[in-house]
Amino acid sequence: MKFLGLIKNELIKQWNKLSIKIIIGLLLISTIGLPLLYNYTNNHNSNDWYLENYKMDITNYKNSINTLGDNKNAELEKIYYQWCIDKLQFELDNKITWNDWRYDLTESTYTKQLTATALQKLLDKFTIKDITNTFLYIDEDILTKYENLSEDEIRKEIDTLNTQFNDSKDIISSRNYKKYTENEVNTAKKNIEETKKNISTLEEELKKSPNDKNIINNLDLTKENLKLSEELLSVSKYRLDNNISYEENDWRNRTIQSLVDNINNKYNPLLNEEDFKNNFSYKIQRGYTYEDYKKDYKSNKQKSIDSISTNWYSLRNNIPPVDYNIDARNSVDNIYVIYINIIAIIAVIIASGIVSSEFSKGTIRLLMIRPVSRWKILLSKLVSVMIISLVLLISSITLVTIVSGFIYGFDGLTTPVLAIKDGIISEHNYFVSIIPKLAFSCISILFVISFAFALSTVFKNTALAVALPVAAFSGCSIVTMVMANFNQTWIVKTFIPYINLSSFLSEGGYMSMLKDELNLALDPHMGAIQLIILSIIFITLSFITFIKKDVTN
């Protein structure tokens, strides 16, 4: 009971501090402000800067036209600049920016118009070299295949390209995504039929030359391409049949985009050793081997297969993935990690002064004259810091959840999240799914608390006890990246990269960047064990020092 009384007194003492009240007040205000800011950002994701670039480019092209002379090449340049102006003006009028589904379609559509113009200039006796040197979007090989055609055949091709240009332009202007998808499906079907014919031709050639490795390799590659095309076609058909738009805020569209990316990744061919050396020379210098590449290839392929399964399950069962749907669940998911970092720093501030302030104020003597063991006094302070940190973390996430619910609606919080293991997909409550992540991140909070606590107890210096843990927590990622750039791979065996475990919660990001670009494979679970061991050492050091040290003030 005395021990519980010590904890209670310590909690009251911390609460009575003005600085703690201010920190907690700001923290509570942020739980309202951050969800509102997140909502504002999602609703005001303006691309006006991109449209302003269009205006600047149009002005530059107009100025370039005014400076042209009257020679033959100037005629081609004027046509090209005017084409650029027309394309940019069309994108500006229709507010087409880089993340709009119509952007790529606009580029390909206007390229058809430029190709038609290039063919017309070919008929006007301009050389292919002159045309391709001026028309930057046109490759020399494209015009070469038309060079030996008759004039009537070229004019027919020009008419076809202009018709395709006008049809696609109408689709873009009217935002007729359904017609666009229909065209995609029809084009895919034609390509699949062509691929099947190529397979038949290769199979006939293989019968004549059964040991020809080139034919065997081409046949295998073509069959893989057929599988890829058929799988992508099924996605386009699903989009068409379910009338799914290309709007960025539609979770079904974003899921389909993920599905397409993962299908393409699934069919990425395994490089042979020679191609591996050509493509990964930078990583090879850092110790990356062909065996490592094959392991990563197998792992990435399995991840793509799992993602494809969960994406299809999500679409067919109307379960939006957390990352793709703007709702309360998504808001909480993007914000709670911020509070792990904030609470860690608050915990350091409290832990750094909870012992050293007793010495600096001389109140430590009042504690020592109580009929309570020193270790109980110190333990009560440590437990108090942990209780405050845990309460603040849970309270912050709870308030963020409530505020997000009011903004987006509470229904989204009941949407399950999907997990896959050994090919079996399961549904889980969102909050149940983040508890292991929170527990994992709390190891970092425990570490910085014990580190600050040890510094506060041993050195009785609050400034030092704040500065070192905060610097370690905030700078661990930077130090790791700097060391990785200098090829100091030993850093992964230390605790330094893992001090802030919250940076490992999301897939990709920090961990993937180090692996993909710098061949630095981190093991956060090993790092968590190191942090726990160090925390125990720091706490033990604190107790030994506090129990044995003489109180002189």
Coordinates of C-alpha atoms in Angstrom, one line a residue, residues 17-410:
K17 CA 3.6 21.1 -12.5
L18 CA 2.6 24.0 -14.8
S19 CA 4.8 22.8 -17.6
I20 CA 3.1 19.3 -17.6
K21 CA -0.3 20.9 -17.6
I22 CA 0.7 23.1 -20.6
I23 CA 2.1 20.1 -22.5
I24 CA -1.0 18.0 -21.8
G25 CA -3.2 20.9 -22.9
L26 CA -1.3 21.3 -26.2
L27 CA -1.5 17.6 -26.7
L28 CA -5.2 17.5 -26.3
I29 CA -5.7 20.5 -28.6
S30 CA -3.6 18.7 -31.2
T31 CA -5.9 15.7 -31.1
I32 CA -8.6 17.9 -32.5
G33 CA -6.3 19.9 -34.8
L34 CA -4.5 17.1 -36.5
P35 CA -7.7 15.2 -37.8
L36 CA -9.1 18.5 -39.0
L37 CA -5.8 19.4 -40.7
Y38 CA -5.7 15.9 -42.3
N39 CA -9.3 16.4 -43.6
Y40 CA -8.5 19.8 -44.9
T41 CA -5.4 18.5 -46.7
N42 CA -7.4 15.7 -48.4
N43 CA -10.1 18.1 -49.5
H44 CA -7.8 20.9 -50.7
N45 CA -5.2 18.9 -52.5
S46 CA -4.8 21.6 -55.2
N47 CA -2.8 21.1 -58.3
D48 CA -3.1 24.8 -59.3
W49 CA 0.7 25.0 -59.4
Y50 CA 0.7 22.4 -62.2
L51 CA -1.8 24.5 -64.2
E52 CA 0.3 27.6 -63.7
N53 CA 3.2 25.7 -65.2
Y54 CA 1.1 25.1 -68.3
K55 CA 0.5 28.8 -68.6
M56 CA 4.2 29.5 -68.4
D57 CA 5.1 26.9 -70.9
I58 CA 2.5 28.2 -73.4
T59 CA 4.0 31.7 -73.1
N60 CA 7.5 30.3 -73.7
Y61 CA 6.4 28.4 -76.8
K62 CA 4.6 31.5 -78.2
N63 CA 7.8 33.6 -77.6
S64 CA 9.8 30.9 -79.4
I65 CA 7.4 31.0 -82.4
N66 CA 7.9 34.8 -82.6
T67 CA 11.7 34.4 -82.8
L68 CA 11.6 31.9 -85.7
G69 CA 12.9 32.8 -89.2
D70 CA 11.4 31.9 -92.6
N71 CA 13.5 28.8 -93.5
K72 CA 12.2 25.3 -94.1
N73 CA 13.2 24.0 -90.7
A74 CA 11.5 27.0 -89.1
E75 CA 8.3 25.8 -90.6
L76 CA 8.6 22.4 -88.8
E77 CA 9.6 24.1 -85.6
K78 CA 6.5 26.4 -85.8
I79 CA 4.2 23.4 -86.3
Y80 CA 5.8 21.6 -83.4
Y81 CA 5.6 24.6 -81.0
Q82 CA 2.0 25.2 -82.0
W83 CA 1.2 21.5 -81.3
C84 CA 2.8 21.9 -77.9
I85 CA 0.7 25.0 -77.3
D86 CA -2.5 23.2 -78.4
K87 CA -1.8 20.3 -76.1
L88 CA -1.0 22.4 -73.1
Q89 CA -4.1 24.6 -73.7
F90 CA -6.3 21.5 -73.9
E91 CA -4.9 20.2 -70.6
L92 CA -5.3 23.7 -69.1
D93 CA -8.9 24.1 -70.2
N94 CA -9.8 20.6 -68.9
K95 CA -7.7 21.0 -65.7
I96 CA -5.7 17.8 -66.5
T97 CA -2.8 17.4 -64.1
W98 CA -0.2 14.6 -63.6
N99 CA -2.4 12.5 -61.2
D100 CA -5.5 12.7 -63.4
W101 CA -6.4 9.5 -65.3
R102 CA -6.8 11.6 -68.4
Y103 CA -3.2 12.8 -68.3
D104 CA -1.5 9.7 -70.0
L105 CA -4.5 9.5 -72.4
T106 CA -4.0 13.1 -73.4
E107 CA -0.3 12.6 -74.0
S108 CA -0.9 9.5 -76.2
T109 CA -3.8 11.2 -78.0
Y110 CA -1.9 14.3 -79.0
T111 CA 1.1 12.1 -80.0
K112 CA -1.2 10.5 -82.6
Q113 CA -2.0 13.9 -83.9
L114 CA 1.7 14.8 -84.1
T115 CA 2.4 11.5 -85.9
A116 CA -0.3 12.3 -88.4
T117 CA 1.3 15.7 -89.0
A118 CA 4.7 14.1 -89.3
L119 CA 3.4 11.7 -92.0
Q120 CA 1.9 14.7 -93.8
K121 CA 5.3 16.4 -93.8
L122 CA 6.8 13.2 -95.1
L123 CA 4.4 13.5 -98.1
D124 CA 5.6 17.2 -98.4
K125 CA 9.1 15.8 -99.0
F126 CA 10.6 16.6 -95.7
T127 CA 13.2 14.1 -94.6
I128 CA 12.6 11.7 -91.7
K129 CA 15.7 13.1 -90.0
D130 CA 14.5 16.7 -90.2
I131 CA 11.1 15.7 -88.9
T132 CA 12.3 13.6 -86.0
N133 CA 14.9 16.2 -85.0
T134 CA 12.1 18.8 -84.6
F135 CA 9.2 16.7 -83.5
L136 CA 10.6 15.5 -80.2
Y137 CA 7.8 13.1 -79.5
I138 CA 8.2 11.2 -82.7
D139 CA 10.8 8.3 -82.9
E140 CA 12.6 7.8 -86.2
D141 CA 11.6 4.1 -86.3
I142 CA 7.9 5.1 -86.3
L143 CA 8.3 7.0 -89.6
T144 CA 10.7 4.5 -91.1
K145 CA 8.0 1.8 -91.3
Y146 CA 5.8 4.2 -93.4
E147 CA 8.6 5.3 -95.7
N148 CA 8.0 2.6 -98.4
L149 CA 4.2 2.9 -98.4
S150 CA 2.3 4.5 -101.2
E151 CA 0.9 8.1 -100.9
D152 CA -2.6 6.7 -100.7
E153 CA -1.6 4.3 -97.9
I154 CA 0.0 7.1 -95.9
R155 CA -3.0 9.3 -96.4
K156 CA -5.2 6.5 -95.2
E157 CA -3.0 6.1 -92.1
I158 CA -3.2 9.9 -91.5
D159 CA -7.0 9.8 -91.6
T160 CA -7.0 6.8 -89.2
L161 CA -4.8 8.7 -86.7
N162 CA -6.8 11.9 -87.0
T163 CA -10.0 9.9 -86.3
Q164 CA -8.5 8.2 -83.3
F165 CA -7.3 11.6 -82.1
N166 CA -10.8 13.2 -82.3
D167 CA -12.4 10.2 -80.7
S168 CA -10.0 10.2 -77.8
K169 CA -10.2 13.9 -77.4
D170 CA -14.0 13.6 -77.0
I171 CA -13.6 10.9 -74.3
I172 CA -11.2 13.2 -72.4
S173 CA -13.3 16.3 -72.7
S174 CA -16.5 14.5 -71.6
R175 CA -14.6 12.5 -68.9
N176 CA -16.2 9.4 -70.4
Y177 CA -14.2 6.9 -68.5
K178 CA -16.5 4.0 -69.4
K179 CA -15.8 4.5 -73.1
Y180 CA -12.1 4.7 -72.3
T181 CA -12.3 1.4 -70.4
E182 CA -14.2 -0.2 -73.3
N183 CA -11.5 0.8 -75.7
E184 CA -8.8 -0.6 -73.3
V185 CA -10.7 -3.9 -73.1
N186 CA -11.1 -4.2 -76.9
T187 CA -7.4 -3.3 -77.4
A188 CA -6.4 -5.9 -74.9
K189 CA -8.5 -8.5 -76.5
K190 CA -6.9 -7.8 -79.9
N191 CA -3.4 -8.0 -78.4
I192 CA -4.2 -11.3 -76.7
E193 CA -5.4 -12.7 -80.1
E194 CA -2.1 -11.6 -81.7
T195 CA -0.1 -13.1 -78.8
K196 CA -1.9 -16.4 -79.3
K197 CA -1.1 -16.4 -83.0
N198 CA 2.6 -15.7 -82.2
I199 CA 2.6 -18.6 -79.8
S200 CA 1.2 -20.9 -82.5
T201 CA 3.8 -19.7 -84.9
L202 CA 6.6 -20.3 -82.4
E203 CA 5.3 -23.8 -81.5
E204 CA 5.4 -24.7 -85.2
E205 CA 8.9 -23.4 -85.5
L206 CA 9.9 -25.4 -82.4
K207 CA 8.6 -28.6 -84.0
K208 CA 11.1 -28.0 -86.8
S209 CA 13.9 -27.0 -84.5
P210 CA 13.2 -28.6 -81.1
N211 CA 16.6 -27.7 -79.7
D212 CA 16.7 -24.1 -80.7
K213 CA 17.1 -22.2 -77.4
N214 CA 16.1 -18.8 -78.8
I215 CA 12.7 -20.2 -79.9
I216 CA 12.3 -22.0 -76.6
N217 CA 13.0 -18.8 -74.7
N218 CA 10.8 -16.7 -76.9
L219 CA 8.0 -19.2 -76.6
D220 CA 8.3 -19.2 -72.8
L221 CA 8.4 -15.4 -72.7
T222 CA 5.4 -15.0 -75.0
K223 CA 3.4 -17.5 -72.9
E224 CA 4.2 -15.4 -69.8
N225 CA 3.1 -12.3 -71.6
L226 CA -0.1 -14.0 -72.5
K227 CA -0.8 -14.8 -68.9
L228 CA 0.0 -11.2 -67.9
S229 CA -2.3 -9.8 -70.6
E230 CA -5.2 -12.1 -69.7
E231 CA -4.9 -11.2 -66.0
L232 CA -4.8 -7.5 -66.7
L233 CA -7.8 -7.9 -69.0
S234 CA -9.8 -9.5 -66.2
V235 CA -9.1 -6.3 -64.1
S236 CA -10.2 -4.0 -66.9
K237 CA -13.4 -6.1 -67.4
Y238 CA -14.1 -5.9 -63.7
R239 CA -13.7 -2.1 -63.8
L240 CA -16.0 -1.9 -66.8
D241 CA -18.7 -4.3 -65.5
N242 CA -18.8 -2.5 -62.1
N243 CA -18.7 1.0 -63.5
I244 CA -15.6 2.0 -61.5
S245 CA -14.3 5.4 -62.4
Y246 CA -10.7 6.6 -62.4
E247 CA -11.2 9.2 -59.7
E248 CA -8.4 9.5 -57.2
N249 CA -10.6 9.5 -54.2
D250 CA -12.5 6.3 -55.2
W251 CA -11.0 3.5 -53.1
R252 CA -12.0 0.9 -55.7
N253 CA -10.0 2.7 -58.4
R254 CA -7.0 2.9 -56.1
T255 CA -7.3 -0.8 -55.3
I256 CA -7.5 -1.6 -59.0
Q257 CA -4.4 0.5 -59.6
S258 CA -2.6 -1.5 -56.8
L259 CA -3.9 -4.7 -58.4
V260 CA -2.4 -3.7 -61.8
D261 CA 0.9 -2.8 -60.3
N262 CA 1.1 -6.1 -58.4
I263 CA 0.1 -8.2 -61.4
N264 CA 2.9 -6.5 -63.4
N265 CA 5.4 -7.2 -60.6
K266 CA 4.2 -10.8 -60.4
Y267 CA 5.3 -11.3 -64.0
N268 CA 8.6 -9.5 -63.9
P269 CA 11.1 -12.0 -65.3
L270 CA 14.0 -13.3 -63.2
L271 CA 17.2 -11.7 -64.5
N272 CA 20.0 -13.9 -65.6
E273 CA 23.4 -13.3 -63.9
E274 CA 24.7 -11.1 -66.7
D275 CA 21.7 -8.8 -66.7
F276 CA 21.8 -8.8 -62.9
K277 CA 25.3 -7.4 -63.0
N278 CA 24.3 -4.7 -65.5
N279 CA 21.2 -3.6 -63.5
F280 CA 22.5 -3.8 -59.9
S281 CA 26.1 -2.7 -60.3
Y282 CA 25.7 -0.1 -57.5
K283 CA 24.3 -2.6 -55.0
I284 CA 26.8 -5.2 -56.0
Q285 CA 29.6 -2.8 -54.9
R286 CA 27.8 -2.9 -51.5
G287 CA 28.0 -6.7 -51.2
Y288 CA 24.7 -7.6 -53.0
T289 CA 25.0 -11.0 -54.6
Y290 CA 23.0 -12.9 -57.3
E291 CA 21.8 -15.3 -54.6
D292 CA 20.5 -12.3 -52.6
Y293 CA 18.7 -11.0 -55.7
K294 CA 17.0 -14.4 -56.3
K295 CA 15.8 -14.5 -52.6
D296 CA 14.5 -10.9 -52.9
Y297 CA 12.9 -11.8 -56.3
K298 CA 11.1 -14.8 -54.8
S299 CA 10.0 -12.8 -51.7
N300 CA 8.7 -9.8 -53.8
K301 CA 6.9 -12.1 -56.1
Q302 CA 5.1 -13.8 -53.2
K303 CA 4.2 -10.4 -51.7
S304 CA 2.7 -9.4 -55.1
I305 CA 0.7 -12.6 -55.2
D306 CA -0.6 -12.0 -51.7
S307 CA -1.5 -8.4 -52.5
I308 CA -3.4 -9.5 -55.6
S309 CA -5.4 -11.9 -53.5
T310 CA -6.2 -9.3 -50.8
N311 CA -7.0 -6.7 -53.5
W312 CA -9.5 -9.0 -55.2
Y313 CA -11.0 -10.0 -51.9
S314 CA -11.4 -6.3 -51.0
L315 CA -13.2 -5.5 -54.2
R316 CA -15.5 -8.5 -54.3
N317 CA -16.5 -8.1 -50.6
N318 CA -16.7 -4.3 -50.6
I319 CA -14.0 -3.9 -47.9
P320 CA -11.9 -0.8 -48.5
P321 CA -8.2 -1.1 -47.7
V322 CA -7.2 1.3 -44.9
D323 CA -4.7 3.2 -47.2
Y324 CA -7.2 3.7 -50.1
N325 CA -10.3 5.0 -48.4
I326 CA -10.6 8.4 -46.8
D327 CA -12.6 7.7 -43.7
A328 CA -12.2 7.8 -39.9
R329 CA -10.1 4.6 -39.9
N330 CA -7.7 6.1 -42.5
S331 CA -7.5 9.3 -40.5
V332 CA -6.5 7.4 -37.3
D333 CA -4.1 5.2 -39.2
N334 CA -2.2 8.2 -40.5
I335 CA -2.1 10.1 -37.2
Y336 CA -1.5 7.6 -34.4
V337 CA 2.1 7.1 -35.3
I338 CA 2.7 10.9 -34.8
Y339 CA 1.5 10.5 -31.3
I340 CA 3.9 7.7 -30.6
N341 CA 6.7 10.1 -31.4
I342 CA 5.2 13.0 -29.5
I343 CA 4.6 10.8 -26.4
A344 CA 8.1 9.5 -26.5
I345 CA 9.5 13.1 -26.3
I346 CA 7.0 14.0 -23.5
A347 CA 8.1 10.9 -21.6
V348 CA 11.7 12.0 -21.9
I349 CA 10.9 15.4 -20.6
I350 CA 9.1 14.0 -17.6
A351 CA 11.7 11.2 -16.9
S352 CA 14.6 13.6 -17.2
G353 CA 13.5 15.8 -14.4
I354 CA 11.7 13.4 -12.1
V355 CA 14.9 12.5 -10.2
S356 CA 17.4 15.3 -10.9
S357 CA 14.8 18.0 -9.9
E358 CA 14.6 16.4 -6.5
F359 CA 18.3 16.9 -6.1
S360 CA 18.4 20.4 -7.5
K361 CA 15.5 21.6 -5.3
G362 CA 16.8 19.8 -2.2
T363 CA 13.6 17.8 -1.7
I364 CA 15.4 14.5 -2.0
R365 CA 16.2 14.7 1.7
L366 CA 12.5 14.8 2.5
L367 CA 12.0 11.6 0.5
M368 CA 14.9 9.8 2.2
I369 CA 13.7 10.4 5.8
R370 CA 10.5 8.5 5.0
P371 CA 10.3 4.9 6.3
V372 CA 10.4 3.6 2.7
S373 CA 13.2 1.8 0.9
R374 CA 15.2 3.8 -1.7
W375 CA 14.4 1.4 -4.4
K376 CA 10.7 1.8 -3.8
I377 CA 11.1 5.6 -4.1
L378 CA 12.9 5.2 -7.4
L379 CA 10.6 2.5 -8.7
S380 CA 7.5 4.7 -7.9
K381 CA 9.0 7.4 -10.1
L382 CA 9.8 5.1 -12.9
V383 CA 6.3 3.5 -12.8
S384 CA 4.7 7.0 -12.7
V385 CA 6.5 8.0 -15.9
M386 CA 5.4 4.9 -17.6
I387 CA 1.8 5.3 -16.4
I388 CA 1.7 8.9 -17.6
S389 CA 3.1 7.9 -21.0
L390 CA 0.7 5.1 -21.4
V391 CA -2.3 7.1 -20.4
L392 CA -1.3 10.0 -22.7
L393 CA -0.8 7.6 -25.6
I394 CA -4.2 5.8 -25.1
S395 CA -6.0 9.1 -24.5
S396 CA -4.5 10.8 -27.6
I397 CA -5.4 7.9 -29.9
T398 CA -8.9 7.7 -28.3
L399 CA -9.6 11.4 -28.8
V400 CA -8.2 11.3 -32.4
T401 CA -10.6 8.4 -33.1
I402 CA -13.6 10.3 -31.7
V403 CA -12.7 13.5 -33.6
S404 CA -12.1 11.5 -36.8
G405 CA -15.4 9.8 -36.3
F406 CA -17.3 13.1 -36.1
I407 CA -15.5 14.3 -39.2
Y408 CA -15.9 11.2 -41.4
G409 CA -18.6 9.2 -39.6
F410 CA -18.1 6.4 -37.2

